[in-house]
mmCIF file of C-alpha atoms and ligand atoms in Angstrom:
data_model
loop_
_atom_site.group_PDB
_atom_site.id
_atom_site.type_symbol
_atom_site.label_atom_id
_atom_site.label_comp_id
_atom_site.label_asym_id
_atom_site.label_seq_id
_atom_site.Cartn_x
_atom_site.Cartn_y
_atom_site.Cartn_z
ATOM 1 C CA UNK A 1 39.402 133.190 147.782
ATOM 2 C CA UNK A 2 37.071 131.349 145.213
ATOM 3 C CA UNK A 3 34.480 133.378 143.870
ATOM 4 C CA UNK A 4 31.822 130.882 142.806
ATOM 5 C CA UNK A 5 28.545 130.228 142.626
ATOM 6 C CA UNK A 6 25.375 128.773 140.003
ATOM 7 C CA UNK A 7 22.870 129.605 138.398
ATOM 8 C CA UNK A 8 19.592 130.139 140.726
ATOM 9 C CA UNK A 9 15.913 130.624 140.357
ATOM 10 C CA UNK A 10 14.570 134.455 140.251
ATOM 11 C CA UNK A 11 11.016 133.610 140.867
ATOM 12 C CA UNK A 12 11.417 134.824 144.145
ATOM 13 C CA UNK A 13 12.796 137.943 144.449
ATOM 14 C CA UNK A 14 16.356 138.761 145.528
ATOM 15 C CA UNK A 15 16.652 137.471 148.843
ATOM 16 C CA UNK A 16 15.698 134.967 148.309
ATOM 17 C CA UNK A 17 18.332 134.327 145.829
ATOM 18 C CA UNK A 18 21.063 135.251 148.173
ATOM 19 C CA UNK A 19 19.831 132.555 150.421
ATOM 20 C CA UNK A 20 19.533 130.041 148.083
ATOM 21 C CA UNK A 21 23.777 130.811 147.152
ATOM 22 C CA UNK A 22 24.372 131.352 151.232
ATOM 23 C CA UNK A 23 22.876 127.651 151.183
ATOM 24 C CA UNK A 24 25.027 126.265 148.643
ATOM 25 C CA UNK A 25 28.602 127.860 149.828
ATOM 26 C CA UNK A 26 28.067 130.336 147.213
ATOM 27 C CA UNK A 27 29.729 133.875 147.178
ATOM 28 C CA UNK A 28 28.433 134.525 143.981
ATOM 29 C CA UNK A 29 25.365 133.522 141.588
ATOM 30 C CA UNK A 30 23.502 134.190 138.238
ATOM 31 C CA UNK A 31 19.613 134.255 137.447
ATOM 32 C CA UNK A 32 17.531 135.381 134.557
ATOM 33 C CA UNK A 33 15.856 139.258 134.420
ATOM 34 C CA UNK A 34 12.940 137.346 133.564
ATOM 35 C CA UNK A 35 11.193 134.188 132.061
ATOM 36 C CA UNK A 36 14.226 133.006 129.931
ATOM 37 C CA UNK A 37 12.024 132.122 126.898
ATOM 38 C CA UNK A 38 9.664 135.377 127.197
ATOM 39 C CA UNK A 39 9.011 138.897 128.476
ATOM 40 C CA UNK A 40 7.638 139.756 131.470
ATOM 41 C CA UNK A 41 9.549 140.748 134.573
ATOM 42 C CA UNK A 42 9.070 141.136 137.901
ATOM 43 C CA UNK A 43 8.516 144.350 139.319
ATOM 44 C CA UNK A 44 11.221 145.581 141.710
ATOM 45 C CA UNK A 45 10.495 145.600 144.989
ATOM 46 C CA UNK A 46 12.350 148.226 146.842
ATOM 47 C CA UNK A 47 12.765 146.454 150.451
ATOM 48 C CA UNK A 48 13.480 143.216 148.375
ATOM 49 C CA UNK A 49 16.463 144.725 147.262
ATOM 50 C CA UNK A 50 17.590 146.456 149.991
ATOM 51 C CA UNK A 51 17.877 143.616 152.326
ATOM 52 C CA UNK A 52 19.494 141.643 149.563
ATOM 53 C CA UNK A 53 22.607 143.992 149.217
ATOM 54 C CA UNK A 54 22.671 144.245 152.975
ATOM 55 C CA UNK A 55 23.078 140.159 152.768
ATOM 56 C CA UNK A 56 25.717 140.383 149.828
ATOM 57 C CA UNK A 57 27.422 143.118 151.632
ATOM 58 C CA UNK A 58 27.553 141.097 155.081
ATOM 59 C CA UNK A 59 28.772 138.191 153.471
ATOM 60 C CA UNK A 60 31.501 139.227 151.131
ATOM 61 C CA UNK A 61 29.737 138.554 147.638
ATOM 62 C CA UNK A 62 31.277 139.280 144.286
ATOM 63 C CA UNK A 63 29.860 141.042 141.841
ATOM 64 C CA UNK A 64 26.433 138.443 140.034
ATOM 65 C CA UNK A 65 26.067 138.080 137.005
ATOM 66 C CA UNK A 66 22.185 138.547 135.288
ATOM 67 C CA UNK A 67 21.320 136.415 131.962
ATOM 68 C CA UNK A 68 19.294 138.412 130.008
ATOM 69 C CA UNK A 69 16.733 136.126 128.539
ATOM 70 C CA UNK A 70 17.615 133.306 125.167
ATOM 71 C CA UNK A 71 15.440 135.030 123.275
ATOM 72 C CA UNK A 72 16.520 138.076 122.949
ATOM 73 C CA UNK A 73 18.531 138.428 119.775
ATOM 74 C CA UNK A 74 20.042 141.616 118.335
ATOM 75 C CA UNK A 75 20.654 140.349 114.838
ATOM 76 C CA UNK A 76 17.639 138.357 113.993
ATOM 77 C CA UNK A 77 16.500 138.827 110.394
ATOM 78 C CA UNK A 78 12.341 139.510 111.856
ATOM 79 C CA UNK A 79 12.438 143.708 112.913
ATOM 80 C CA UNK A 80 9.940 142.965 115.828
ATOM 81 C CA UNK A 81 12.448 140.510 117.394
ATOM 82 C CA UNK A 82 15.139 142.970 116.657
ATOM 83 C CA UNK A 83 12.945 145.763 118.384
ATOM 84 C CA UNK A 84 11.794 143.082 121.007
ATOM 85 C CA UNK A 85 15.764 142.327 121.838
ATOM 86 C CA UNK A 86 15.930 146.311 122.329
ATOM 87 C CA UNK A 87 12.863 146.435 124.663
ATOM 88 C CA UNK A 88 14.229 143.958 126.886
ATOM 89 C CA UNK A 89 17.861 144.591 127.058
ATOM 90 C CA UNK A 90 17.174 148.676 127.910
ATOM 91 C CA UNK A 91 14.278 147.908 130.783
ATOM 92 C CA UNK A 92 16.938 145.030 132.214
ATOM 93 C CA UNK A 93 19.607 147.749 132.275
ATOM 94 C CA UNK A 94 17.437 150.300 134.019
ATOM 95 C CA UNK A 95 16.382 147.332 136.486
ATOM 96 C CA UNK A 96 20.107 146.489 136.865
ATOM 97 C CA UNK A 97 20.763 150.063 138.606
ATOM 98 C CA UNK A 98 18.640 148.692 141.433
ATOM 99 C CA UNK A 99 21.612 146.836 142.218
ATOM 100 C CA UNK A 100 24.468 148.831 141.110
ATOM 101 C CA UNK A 101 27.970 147.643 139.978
ATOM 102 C CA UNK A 102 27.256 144.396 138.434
ATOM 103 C CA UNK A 103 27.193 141.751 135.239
ATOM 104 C CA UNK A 104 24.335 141.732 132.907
ATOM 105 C CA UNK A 105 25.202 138.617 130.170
ATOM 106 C CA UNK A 106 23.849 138.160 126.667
ATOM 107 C CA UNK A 107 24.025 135.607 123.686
ATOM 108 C CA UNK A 108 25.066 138.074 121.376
ATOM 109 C CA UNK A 109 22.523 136.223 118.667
ATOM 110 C CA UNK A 110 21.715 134.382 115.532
ATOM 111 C CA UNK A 111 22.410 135.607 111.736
ATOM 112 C CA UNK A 112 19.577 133.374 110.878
ATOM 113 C CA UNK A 113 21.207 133.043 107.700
ATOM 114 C CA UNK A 114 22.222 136.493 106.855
ATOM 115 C CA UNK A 115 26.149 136.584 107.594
ATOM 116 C CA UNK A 116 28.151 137.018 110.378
ATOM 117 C CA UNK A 117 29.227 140.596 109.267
ATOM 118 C CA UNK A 118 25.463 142.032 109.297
ATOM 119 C CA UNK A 119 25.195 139.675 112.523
ATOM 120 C CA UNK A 120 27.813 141.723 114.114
ATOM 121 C CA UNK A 121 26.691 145.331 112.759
ATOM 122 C CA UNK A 122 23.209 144.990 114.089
ATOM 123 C CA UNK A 123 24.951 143.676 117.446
ATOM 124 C CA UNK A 124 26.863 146.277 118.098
ATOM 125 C CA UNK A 125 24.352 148.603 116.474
ATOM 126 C CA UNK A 126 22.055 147.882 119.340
ATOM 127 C CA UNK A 127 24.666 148.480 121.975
ATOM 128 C CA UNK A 128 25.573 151.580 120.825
ATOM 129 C CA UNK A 129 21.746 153.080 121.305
ATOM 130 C CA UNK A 130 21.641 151.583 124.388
ATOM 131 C CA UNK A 131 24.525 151.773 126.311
ATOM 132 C CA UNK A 132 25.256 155.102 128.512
ATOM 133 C CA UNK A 133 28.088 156.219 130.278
ATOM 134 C CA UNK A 134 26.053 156.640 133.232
ATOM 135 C CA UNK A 135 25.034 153.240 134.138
ATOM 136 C CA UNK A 136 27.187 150.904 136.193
ATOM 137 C CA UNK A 137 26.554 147.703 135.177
ATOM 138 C CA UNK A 138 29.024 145.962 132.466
ATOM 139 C CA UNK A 139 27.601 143.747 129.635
ATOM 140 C CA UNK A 140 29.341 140.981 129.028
ATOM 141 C CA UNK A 141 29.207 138.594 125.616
ATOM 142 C CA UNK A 142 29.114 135.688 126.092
ATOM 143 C CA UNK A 143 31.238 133.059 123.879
ATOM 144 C CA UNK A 144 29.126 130.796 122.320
ATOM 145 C CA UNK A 145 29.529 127.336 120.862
ATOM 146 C CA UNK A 146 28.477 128.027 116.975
ATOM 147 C CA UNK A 147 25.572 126.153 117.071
ATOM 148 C CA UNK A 148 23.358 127.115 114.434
ATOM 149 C CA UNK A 149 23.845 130.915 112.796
ATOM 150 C CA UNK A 150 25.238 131.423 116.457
ATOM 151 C CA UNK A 151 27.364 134.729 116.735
ATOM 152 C CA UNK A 152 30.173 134.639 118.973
ATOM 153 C CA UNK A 153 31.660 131.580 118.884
ATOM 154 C CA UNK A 154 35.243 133.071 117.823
ATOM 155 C CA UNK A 155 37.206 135.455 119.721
ATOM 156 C CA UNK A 156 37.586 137.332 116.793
ATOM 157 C CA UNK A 157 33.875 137.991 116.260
ATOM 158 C CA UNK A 158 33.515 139.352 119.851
ATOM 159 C CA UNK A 159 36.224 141.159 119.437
ATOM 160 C CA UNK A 160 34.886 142.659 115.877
ATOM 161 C CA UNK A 161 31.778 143.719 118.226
ATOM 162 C CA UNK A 162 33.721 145.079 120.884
ATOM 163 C CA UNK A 163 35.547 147.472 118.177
ATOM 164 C CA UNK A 164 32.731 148.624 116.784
ATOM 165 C CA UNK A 165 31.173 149.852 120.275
ATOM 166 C CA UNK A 166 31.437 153.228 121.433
ATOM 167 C CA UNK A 167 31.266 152.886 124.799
ATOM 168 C CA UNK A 168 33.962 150.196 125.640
ATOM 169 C CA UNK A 169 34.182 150.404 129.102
ATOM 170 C CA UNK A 170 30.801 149.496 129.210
ATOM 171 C CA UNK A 171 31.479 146.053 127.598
ATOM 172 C CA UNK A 172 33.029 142.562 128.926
ATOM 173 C CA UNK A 173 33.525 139.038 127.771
ATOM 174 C CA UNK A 174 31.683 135.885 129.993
ATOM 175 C CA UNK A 175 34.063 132.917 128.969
ATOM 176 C CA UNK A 176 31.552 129.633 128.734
ATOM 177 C CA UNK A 177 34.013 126.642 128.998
ATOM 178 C CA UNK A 178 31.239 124.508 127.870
ATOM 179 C CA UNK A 179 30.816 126.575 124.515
ATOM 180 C CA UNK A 180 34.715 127.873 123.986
ATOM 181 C CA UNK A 181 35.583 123.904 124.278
ATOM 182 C CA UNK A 182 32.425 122.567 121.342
ATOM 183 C CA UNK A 183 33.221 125.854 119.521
ATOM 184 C CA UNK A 184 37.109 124.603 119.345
ATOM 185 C CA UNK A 185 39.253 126.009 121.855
ATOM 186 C CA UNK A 186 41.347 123.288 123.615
ATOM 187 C CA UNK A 187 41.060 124.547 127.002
ATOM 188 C CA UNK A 188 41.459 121.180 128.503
ATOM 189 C CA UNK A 189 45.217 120.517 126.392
ATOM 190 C CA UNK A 190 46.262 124.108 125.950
ATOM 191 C CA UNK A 191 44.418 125.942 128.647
ATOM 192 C CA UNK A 192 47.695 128.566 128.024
ATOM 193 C CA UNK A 193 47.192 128.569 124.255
ATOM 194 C CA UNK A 194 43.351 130.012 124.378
ATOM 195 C CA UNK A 195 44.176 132.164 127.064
ATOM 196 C CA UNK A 196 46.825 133.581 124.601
ATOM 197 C CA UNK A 197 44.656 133.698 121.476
ATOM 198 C CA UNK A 198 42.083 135.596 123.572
ATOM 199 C CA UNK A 199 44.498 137.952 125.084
ATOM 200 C CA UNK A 200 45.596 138.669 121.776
ATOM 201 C CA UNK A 201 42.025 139.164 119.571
ATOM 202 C CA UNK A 202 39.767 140.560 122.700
ATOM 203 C CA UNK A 203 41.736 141.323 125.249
ATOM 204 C CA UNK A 204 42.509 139.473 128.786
ATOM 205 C CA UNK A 205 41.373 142.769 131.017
ATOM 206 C CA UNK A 206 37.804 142.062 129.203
ATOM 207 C CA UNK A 207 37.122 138.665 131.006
ATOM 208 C CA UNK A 208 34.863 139.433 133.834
ATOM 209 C CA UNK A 209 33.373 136.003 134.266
ATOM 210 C CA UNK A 210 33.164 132.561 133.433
ATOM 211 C CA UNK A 211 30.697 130.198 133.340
ATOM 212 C CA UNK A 212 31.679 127.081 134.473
ATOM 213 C CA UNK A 213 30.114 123.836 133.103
ATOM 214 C CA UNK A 214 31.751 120.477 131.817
ATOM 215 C CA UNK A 215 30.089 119.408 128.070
ATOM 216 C CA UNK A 216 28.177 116.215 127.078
ATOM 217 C CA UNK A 217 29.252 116.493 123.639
ATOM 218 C CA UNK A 218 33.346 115.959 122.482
ATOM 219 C CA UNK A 219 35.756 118.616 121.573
ATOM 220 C CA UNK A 220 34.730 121.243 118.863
ATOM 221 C CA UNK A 221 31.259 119.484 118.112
ATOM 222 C CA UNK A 222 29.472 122.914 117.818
ATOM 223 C CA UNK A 223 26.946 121.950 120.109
ATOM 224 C CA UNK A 224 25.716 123.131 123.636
ATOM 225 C CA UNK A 225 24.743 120.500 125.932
ATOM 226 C CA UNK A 226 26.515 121.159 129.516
ATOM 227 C CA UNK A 227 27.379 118.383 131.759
ATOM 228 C CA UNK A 228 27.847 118.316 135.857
ATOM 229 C CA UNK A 229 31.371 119.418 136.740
ATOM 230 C CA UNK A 230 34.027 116.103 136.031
ATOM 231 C CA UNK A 231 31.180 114.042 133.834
ATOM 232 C CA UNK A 232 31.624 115.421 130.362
ATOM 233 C CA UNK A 233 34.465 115.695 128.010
ATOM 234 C CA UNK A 234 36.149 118.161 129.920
ATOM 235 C CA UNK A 235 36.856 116.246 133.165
ATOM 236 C CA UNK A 236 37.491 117.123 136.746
ATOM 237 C CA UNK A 237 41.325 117.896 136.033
ATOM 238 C CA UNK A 238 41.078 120.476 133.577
ATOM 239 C CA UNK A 239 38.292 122.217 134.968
ATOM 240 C CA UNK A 240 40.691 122.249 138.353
ATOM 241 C CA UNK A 241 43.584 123.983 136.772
ATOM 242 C CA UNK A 242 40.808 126.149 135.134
ATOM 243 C CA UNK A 243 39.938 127.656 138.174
ATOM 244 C CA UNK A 244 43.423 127.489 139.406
ATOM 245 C CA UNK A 245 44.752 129.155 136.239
ATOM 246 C CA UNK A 246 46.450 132.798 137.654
ATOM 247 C CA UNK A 247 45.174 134.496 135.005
ATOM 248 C CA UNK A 248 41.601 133.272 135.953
ATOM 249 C CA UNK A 249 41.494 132.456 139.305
ATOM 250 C CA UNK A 250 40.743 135.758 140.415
ATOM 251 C CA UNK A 251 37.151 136.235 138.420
ATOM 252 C CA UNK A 252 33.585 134.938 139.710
ATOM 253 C CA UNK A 253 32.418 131.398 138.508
ATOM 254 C CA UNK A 254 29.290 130.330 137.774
ATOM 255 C CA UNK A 255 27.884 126.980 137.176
ATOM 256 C CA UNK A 256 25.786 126.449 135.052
ATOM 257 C CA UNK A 257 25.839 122.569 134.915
ATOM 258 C CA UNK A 258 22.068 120.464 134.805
ATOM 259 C CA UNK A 259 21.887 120.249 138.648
ATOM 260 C CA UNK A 260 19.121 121.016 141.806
ATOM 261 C CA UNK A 261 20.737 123.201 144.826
ATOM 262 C CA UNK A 262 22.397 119.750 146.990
ATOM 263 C CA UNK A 263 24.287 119.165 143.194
ATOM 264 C CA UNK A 264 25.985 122.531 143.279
ATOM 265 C CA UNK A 265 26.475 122.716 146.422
ATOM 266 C CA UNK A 266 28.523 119.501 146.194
ATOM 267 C CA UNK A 267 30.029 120.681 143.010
ATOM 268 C CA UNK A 268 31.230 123.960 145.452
ATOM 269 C CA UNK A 269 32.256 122.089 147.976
ATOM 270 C CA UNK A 270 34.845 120.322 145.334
ATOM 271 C CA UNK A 271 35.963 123.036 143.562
ATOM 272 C CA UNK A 272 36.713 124.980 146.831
ATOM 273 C CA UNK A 273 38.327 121.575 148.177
ATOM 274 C CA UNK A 274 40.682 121.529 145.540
ATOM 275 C CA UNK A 275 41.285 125.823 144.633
ATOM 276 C CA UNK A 276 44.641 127.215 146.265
ATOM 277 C CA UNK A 277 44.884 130.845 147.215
HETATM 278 FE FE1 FE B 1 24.170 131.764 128.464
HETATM 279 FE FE1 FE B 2 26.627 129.992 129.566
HETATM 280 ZN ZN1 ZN B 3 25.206 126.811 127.007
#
């Protein structure tokens, strides 16, 4: 079975998430805890949610995946943002227990100029006051393309963050294909090769999810510009054997390509069309 799904509108409330994805063929989806470029969230509503894992439940979901918003950033050189990026990221994973058992996904940040080392410290500094063994939900890093002061772009770095947690178990990897490809991983010529080098630096058992988007821009350009699925640099064949990859095939994929709800539902249909269980 494919798990896969896109990235959805939250203005709504849960349900109506879940029937935005049932609409699209989706068995799985993403959205924002809130306005990507700013603060304020939604209140939970109660009924909202319970009628939403009723539908997920009924209809075989995987676990989602939440995108906490772009501007958080753990490792900005400002100590408002720094204390802003805390803010957010602890009321998102109290939220997250609403709906127990999931993804929550971050950039891990920019240096803005102050090194990759103290980029990763503060990182991982900020998980380990916020993270608890109690909650449920996994955070996952997600691998960027190394656009700008960008942290995360090599395996090693997540890894370096991963190390320095506490509370491992707590902590996952979201591979973009979008970013690992600009950043300079050759997933379209030696899918087996990355899969390797990341089994080896992070850790296979830490991929939880993928986000699934073909690139505008050519191999290793640094930059993050996603494309519809089998438009971009990556192509149609390579993102098939992605998703048909056995070391892959069994995690949730979401697309993230520039698209309205009839584009990934056509993308779905394809993928589906051409996945072998
Ligand atoms: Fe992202
Ligand atoms: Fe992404
Ligand atoms: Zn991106």
């Amino acid at each position: 079975m494919l798990y896969i799904g896109s990235h959805l509108s939250s203005s709504k409330g849960f349900v109506s998430i879940a029937k935005d994805a049932l609409d699209i063929g989706a068995n799985t989806f993403q959205f924002f805890t809130r306005n990507p470029q700013g603060f304020k969230a939604k209140d939970i509503d109660p009924s909202d949610v319970q009628k939403f894992l009723k539908i997920t439940q009924n209809n075989h979901f995987q676990k989602f995946v939440a995108h906490a918003p772009y501007t958080l950033n753990p490792c900005s050189d400002k100590p408002e943002t720094r204390e802003f990026a805390e803010l957010v990221f602890q009321d998102d994973l109290k939220r997250m227990e609403y709906v127990p058992y999931n993804y929550y996904n971050f950039h891990p940040g920019s240096h803005v100029g102050q090194g990759i080392e103290t980029g990763i410290e503060m990182i991982a500094k900020l998980l380990n006051r916020i993270l608890t063994p109690e909650q449920s939900t996994i955070v996952l890093l997600e691998t960027m393309s190394g656009k700008g002061s960008e942290v995360g772009s090599e395996f090693k770095e997540l890894s370096t963050i991963i190390d320095k947690t506490y509370l491992k178990d707590k902590i996952g990897v979201c591979m973009d294909t979008c970013h690992v490809y600009s950043s300079g991983y050759d997933i379209v010529h030696n899918l087996d090769g990355v899969l390797e080098e990341f089994d080896r630096t992070i850790g296979l058992e830490k991929l939880k999810a993928v986000h699934l988007n073909d690139s505008k821009t050519e191999f290793a350009s640094k930059k993050d510009r996603h494309e519809k699925i089998g438009h971009g640099s990556i192509g149609l064949d390579a993102i098939i054997r992605f998703i048909n990859h056995p070391k892959l095939k069994h995690l949730p994929f979401i697309l993230e390509t520039p698209n309205d709800l009839k584009g990934w539902a056509d993308e779905i249909r394809i993928l589906k069309e051409n996945f072998n269980d």
